[in-house]
Amino acid sequence: VPISPNYFTLTLSQTKTLIPINKTVKLTATLTPFNDYNKNVIWTTGNGNVQLFSDEECTKAVDNTPTDVLTVYVKGIAADATTVTVTSSVVPDKTASCDVTVKNIATLKFKDGTEDIDLWTLTYFETNAVFGDMRYSMLPPFSSSVCSR
């Protein structure tokens, strides 16, 4: 049964995201109404600096052919900005997009190797937050100081 485009929606779980190089973020498309007739979508990226996978381990690539995969894992390959778009294969004028920025994000590692904190995440903590026996201070974008208490 054909679907009237007026009653069909396609949305993504995020419209903007940041991914560190070699890390992933999950995007989920929602089709409404969802049924066997309209369950296929086409995923595309603006360039090769992000890759799409249907599994969290990033072993099953998703290409730009119709698929019933509604959740993809977007992996950052190289620093860049691009767009991931999902398009209904039944109602092609229905699309949803997510602006993706891939960054080379520095990582803070403690001498014992037990902590691995990316500095981007730390920008969301309060200045002078205390981590164990270390005091960490940060002012965006990435100026920082680490010293003993």
mmCIF file of C-alpha atoms in Angstrom:
data_model
loop_
_atom_site.group_PDB
_atom_site.id
_atom_site.type_symbol
_atom_site.label_atom_id
_atom_site.label_comp_id
_atom_site.label_asym_id
_atom_site.label_seq_id
_atom_site.Cartn_x
_atom_site.Cartn_y
_atom_site.Cartn_z
ATOM 1 C CA VAL A 1 0.000 0.000 0.000
ATOM 2 C CA PRO A 2 1.578 3.308 -1.034
ATOM 3 C CA ILE A 3 2.198 5.880 1.684
ATOM 4 C CA SER A 4 1.088 9.459 1.408
ATOM 5 C CA PRO A 5 4.188 11.649 1.981
ATOM 6 C CA ASN A 6 2.005 13.936 4.099
ATOM 7 C CA TYR A 7 1.616 11.216 6.732
ATOM 8 C CA PHE A 8 5.163 9.875 6.687
ATOM 9 C CA THR A 9 8.038 11.103 8.841
ATOM 10 C CA LEU A 10 11.702 10.188 9.080
ATOM 11 C CA THR A 11 13.824 11.429 11.968
ATOM 12 C CA LEU A 12 17.290 10.767 13.414
ATOM 13 C CA SER A 13 18.213 10.378 17.072
ATOM 14 C CA GLN A 14 20.745 13.240 16.761
ATOM 15 C CA THR A 15 21.111 16.196 14.418
ATOM 16 C CA LYS A 16 24.656 17.151 15.435
ATOM 17 C CA THR A 17 27.486 15.149 17.007
ATOM 18 C CA LEU A 18 31.211 15.107 17.714
ATOM 19 C CA ILE A 19 33.280 11.950 17.271
ATOM 20 C CA PRO A 20 36.918 11.439 18.262
ATOM 21 C CA ILE A 21 39.032 9.726 15.577
ATOM 22 C CA ASN A 22 38.608 5.916 15.751
ATOM 23 C CA LYS A 23 35.543 6.184 18.013
ATOM 24 C CA THR A 24 31.871 5.712 17.177
ATOM 25 C CA VAL A 25 28.520 7.275 17.864
ATOM 26 C CA LYS A 26 25.167 5.532 17.404
ATOM 27 C CA LEU A 27 22.483 7.058 15.160
ATOM 28 C CA THR A 28 18.969 5.644 14.971
ATOM 29 C CA ALA A 29 16.423 6.466 12.278
ATOM 30 C CA THR A 30 12.721 6.423 13.123
ATOM 31 C CA LEU A 31 10.137 5.897 10.401
ATOM 32 C CA THR A 32 6.514 6.737 11.112
ATOM 33 C CA PRO A 33 4.398 4.873 10.266
ATOM 34 C CA PHE A 34 6.659 1.836 10.209
ATOM 35 C CA ASN A 35 5.538 -1.249 8.290
ATOM 36 C CA ASP A 36 6.900 -3.833 5.856
ATOM 37 C CA TYR A 37 6.259 -1.543 2.904
ATOM 38 C CA ASN A 38 8.316 1.428 4.084
ATOM 39 C CA LYS A 39 11.016 -0.080 6.301
ATOM 40 C CA ASN A 40 13.958 0.432 3.921
ATOM 41 C CA VAL A 41 16.248 3.443 4.039
ATOM 42 C CA ILE A 42 19.445 4.593 2.323
ATOM 43 C CA TRP A 43 22.346 5.860 4.468
ATOM 44 C CA THR A 44 24.930 8.223 2.963
ATOM 45 C CA THR A 45 27.894 10.240 4.187
ATOM 46 C CA GLY A 46 29.363 13.424 2.782
ATOM 47 C CA ASN A 47 32.837 11.888 2.501
ATOM 48 C CA GLY A 48 35.042 8.954 3.470
ATOM 49 C CA ASN A 49 36.224 10.477 6.751
ATOM 50 C CA VAL A 50 33.332 8.762 8.523
ATOM 51 C CA GLN A 51 32.176 5.224 7.901
ATOM 52 C CA LEU A 52 28.840 3.616 8.727
ATOM 53 C CA PHE A 53 28.422 0.176 10.294
ATOM 54 C CA SER A 54 25.407 -1.887 11.338
ATOM 55 C CA ASP A 55 27.211 -3.382 14.343
ATOM 56 C CA GLU A 56 28.941 -1.880 17.355
ATOM 57 C CA GLU A 57 32.172 -3.735 16.563
ATOM 58 C CA CYS A 58 32.317 -1.960 13.174
ATOM 59 C CA THR A 59 32.681 -5.123 11.110
ATOM 60 C CA LYS A 60 29.561 -4.847 8.885
ATOM 61 C CA ALA A 61 29.699 -1.764 6.659
ATOM 62 C CA VAL A 62 26.506 -0.014 5.557
ATOM 63 C CA ASP A 63 26.693 1.367 2.029
ATOM 64 C CA ASN A 64 24.365 3.657 0.089
ATOM 65 C CA THR A 65 21.952 0.939 -1.045
ATOM 66 C CA PRO A 66 18.456 0.322 0.388
ATOM 67 C CA THR A 67 18.608 -1.499 3.718
ATOM 68 C CA ASP A 68 16.370 -2.291 6.676
ATOM 69 C CA VAL A 69 19.160 -1.212 9.068
ATOM 70 C CA LEU A 70 17.715 1.639 11.130
ATOM 71 C CA THR A 71 20.596 1.983 13.611
ATOM 72 C CA VAL A 72 24.118 2.697 12.413
ATOM 73 C CA TYR A 73 27.398 3.236 14.206
ATOM 74 C CA VAL A 74 29.227 6.213 12.732
ATOM 75 C CA LYS A 75 32.995 5.813 13.043
ATOM 76 C CA GLY A 76 35.338 8.787 12.791
ATOM 77 C CA ILE A 77 38.221 7.981 10.410
ATOM 78 C CA ALA A 78 39.956 11.357 9.976
ATOM 79 C CA ALA A 79 39.453 14.891 11.287
ATOM 80 C CA ASP A 80 36.781 16.593 9.195
ATOM 81 C CA ALA A 81 33.185 17.807 9.173
ATOM 82 C CA THR A 82 30.530 16.033 7.125
ATOM 83 C CA THR A 83 26.865 15.058 7.111
ATOM 84 C CA VAL A 84 25.280 11.644 7.560
ATOM 85 C CA THR A 85 21.912 11.445 5.826
ATOM 86 C CA VAL A 86 19.216 8.809 5.916
ATOM 87 C CA THR A 87 16.628 8.788 3.121
ATOM 88 C CA SER A 88 13.456 6.759 2.784
ATOM 89 C CA SER A 89 13.738 4.405 -0.176
ATOM 90 C CA VAL A 90 9.941 4.533 -0.569
ATOM 91 C CA VAL A 91 9.385 8.284 -0.112
ATOM 92 C CA PRO A 92 12.706 9.735 -1.389
ATOM 93 C CA ASP A 93 11.898 13.326 -0.451
ATOM 94 C CA LYS A 94 11.822 12.285 3.221
ATOM 95 C CA THR A 95 15.314 12.621 4.695
ATOM 96 C CA ALA A 96 16.966 13.288 8.038
ATOM 97 C CA SER A 97 20.539 14.451 8.609
ATOM 98 C CA CYS A 98 23.157 14.662 11.317
ATOM 99 C CA ASP A 99 26.108 17.048 11.111
ATOM 100 C CA VAL A 100 29.188 15.093 12.175
ATOM 101 C CA THR A 101 32.483 16.603 13.282
ATOM 102 C CA VAL A 102 35.437 14.253 13.658
ATOM 103 C CA LYS A 103 38.266 15.607 15.802
ATOM 104 C CA ASN A 104 41.675 14.428 16.862
ATOM 105 C CA ILE A 105 40.993 14.660 20.580
ATOM 106 C CA ALA A 106 43.886 14.489 23.013
ATOM 107 C CA THR A 107 43.815 11.904 25.783
ATOM 108 C CA LEU A 108 45.047 12.275 29.347
ATOM 109 C CA LYS A 109 46.710 9.146 30.721
ATOM 110 C CA PHE A 110 47.949 8.792 34.269
ATOM 111 C CA LYS A 111 51.366 7.284 35.000
ATOM 112 C CA ASP A 112 49.927 3.988 36.242
ATOM 113 C CA GLY A 113 47.957 3.640 32.978
ATOM 114 C CA THR A 114 44.658 3.023 34.767
ATOM 115 C CA GLU A 115 42.906 6.232 33.721
ATOM 116 C CA ASP A 116 42.174 7.242 30.156
ATOM 117 C CA ILE A 117 40.146 10.458 29.965
ATOM 118 C CA ASP A 118 39.637 12.312 26.721
ATOM 119 C CA LEU A 119 40.154 16.026 27.140
ATOM 120 C CA TRP A 120 37.021 16.913 25.204
ATOM 121 C CA THR A 121 34.894 15.229 27.859
ATOM 122 C CA LEU A 122 36.772 17.106 30.567
ATOM 123 C CA THR A 123 35.653 20.435 29.129
ATOM 124 C CA TYR A 124 32.179 19.586 30.391
ATOM 125 C CA PHE A 125 33.366 19.159 33.976
ATOM 126 C CA GLU A 126 33.758 22.120 36.250
ATOM 127 C CA THR A 127 37.084 23.904 36.252
ATOM 128 C CA ASN A 128 39.428 22.535 38.930
ATOM 129 C CA ALA A 129 37.551 19.250 39.220
ATOM 130 C CA VAL A 130 39.475 16.726 41.318
ATOM 131 C CA PHE A 131 40.316 13.270 39.912
ATOM 132 C CA GLY A 132 41.692 10.946 42.587
ATOM 133 C CA ASP A 133 44.951 12.411 43.847
ATOM 134 C CA MET A 134 45.322 14.779 40.881
ATOM 135 C CA ARG A 135 43.874 18.230 40.360
ATOM 136 C CA TYR A 136 42.902 19.027 36.791
ATOM 137 C CA SER A 137 42.177 22.506 35.508
ATOM 138 C CA MET A 138 40.941 23.280 32.003
ATOM 139 C CA LEU A 139 39.972 26.291 29.976
ATOM 140 C CA PRO A 140 38.644 25.657 26.461
ATOM 141 C CA PRO A 141 39.760 24.808 23.950
ATOM 142 C CA PHE A 142 42.527 22.672 25.515
ATOM 143 C CA SER A 143 44.795 24.698 27.762
ATOM 144 C CA SER A 144 45.269 22.698 30.909
ATOM 145 C CA SER A 145 47.387 22.099 33.968
ATOM 146 C CA VAL A 146 47.806 18.954 35.985
ATOM 147 C CA CYS A 147 49.517 18.991 39.358
ATOM 148 C CA SER A 148 49.687 17.040 42.610
ATOM 149 C CA ARG A 149 47.359 17.989 45.424
#
